[in-house]
Amino acid sequence: MHLCKKHFVEDVERKIKLTIRKEYSVRKNDVIAVALSGGKDSSVALYIMHKILGNRPDIEIVAISVDEGIQGYRPHSLEVAKNLTKMLGVRHIIKSFTEVHGVTMDELAAMDREKGACSYCGVLRKNILNRTALEIGATKLVTGHNLDDEAQTILLNHLRGDVERMARLAPPAAIEGLVLRAKPLRNIPEKEVALYALVNSLPVDFSECPYAGEALRGEIRELLNNFEAKHPGTKYSLLRGFDKLVGALIKEMPPAKIGKCRICGETCTEDVCQACKLLGRA
Ligand code: SF4
C-alpha cells in the first residue's frame, strides 16, 4: 500500500490494537512493564502502549531497561531510552548485568566461551526483565519483537529442527513466577516500525551492537530479506502458517513442568536455570 503519513500511522496502530485485542487481553489494574532498550522496536512498543493505554487511570505502564555493560553501544542507547520515558512521563527502571549477575557482557564476551555472545546476553537479560517485572507487580511484560524477528525465529527453529523451542513461541499462558509476555508489534514489519519511529520523531538509537554479527540470526535475516524482495509476503506467510500450526504443536508438546532453580530460586523448567548454567554456577 502507498499511504500518506497520517494513514500510515493509523494503519500501524490499527494492526497493533488488533493484535493486543486478539492475543493479550488488557485488564483493569494491569501493570504493564515494557522492556526498553532505546532501539526502534522497543521505543515504538512503549510509545504505542502509552498512546493506547496511557490515559487509563487503572493501568500503569513502566519501562524497564537493562544495561548489559557493552561499551560504545549501550550507554548511548540508555540515554536515548531516558529521553523517551521523560518525554512520555513514564516511570523508568534501569538494572545492570553487574548489579544482578556480577559481570558485564563485555567481560563475558572476552572469556573462553562455547556459545555466541547473544546466547548469554539474551538469557541474562530475560532473567533481569522477569525478576524486575515481578518486583514491581507487573501483569504483562511487553517486548518490541516485530514481524521480522518472529519470522526469523520460526525459520531458525525449523532449520535447527528445534520443535520444542517452536512450541514455546506460542502465546504464553500465565505461569506463577513468569510474567506474561506480550509482543504487540509481532504483525508489523521491521521497516514499518522504523518508519513509524521516524514519522513520529521518536528518540531512537539506530546503532548496532558490536556482538550482533556473531548471531546466526544475521544470516537468517539476510536470507529472509532476499526472499521477501523476490516473493513479497514471505514473512507474513511464515507467521500465519506458524499461528495455524501452533495449537497442534502445543498438544503434541505440552509445556515442561515448571519449578525453581536450586541455585538462585528463579522459575525454570530444569533443576538449574539457564542463567546459572551460563554463569558457571552449576
Ligand atoms: Fe545482546 Fe546480542 Fe543484542 Fe548485543 S546483539 S545486545 S549481545 S543480544
mmCIF file of C-alpha atoms and ligand atoms in Angstrom, residues 68 70 73-74 105 117-119 121-122 125 209-212 215, ligand 1:
data_model
loop_
_atom_site.group_PDB
_atom_site.id
_atom_site.type_symbol
_atom_site.label_atom_id
_atom_site.label_comp_id
_atom_site.label_asym_id
_atom_site.label_seq_id
_atom_site.Cartn_x
_atom_site.Cartn_y
_atom_site.Cartn_z
ATOM 1 C CA GLU A 68 24.330 -5.285 29.766
ATOM 2 C CA ILE A 70 28.533 -3.138 26.331
ATOM 3 C CA TYR A 73 26.893 0.873 22.467
ATOM 4 C CA ARG A 74 24.628 0.579 25.493
ATOM 5 C CA MET A 105 28.569 -8.542 28.753
ATOM 6 C CA ALA A 117 27.576 -13.605 22.838
ATOM 7 C CA CYS A 118 23.840 -13.226 22.185
ATOM 8 C CA SER A 119 23.078 -16.589 23.825
ATOM 9 C CA CYS A 121 23.066 -11.811 26.703
ATOM 10 C CA GLY A 122 19.545 -12.992 25.819
ATOM 11 C CA ARG A 125 18.626 -10.045 30.089
ATOM 12 C CA CYS A 209 25.521 -3.859 18.986
ATOM 13 C CA PRO A 210 29.168 -4.842 18.312
ATOM 14 C CA TYR A 211 28.312 -8.509 19.017
ATOM 15 C CA ALA A 212 25.320 -8.662 16.641
ATOM 16 C CA ALA A 215 24.495 -14.364 15.737
HETATM 17 FE FE1 SF4 B 1 22.998 -8.695 23.490
HETATM 18 FE FE2 SF4 B 1 23.403 -9.887 21.133
HETATM 19 FE FE3 SF4 B 1 21.562 -7.952 21.363
HETATM 20 FE FE4 SF4 B 1 24.173 -7.371 21.528
HETATM 21 S S1 SF4 B 1 23.083 -8.169 19.710
HETATM 22 S S2 SF4 B 1 22.546 -6.586 22.872
HETATM 23 S S3 SF4 B 1 24.962 -9.183 22.561
HETATM 24 S S4 SF4 B 1 21.508 -9.980 22.332
#
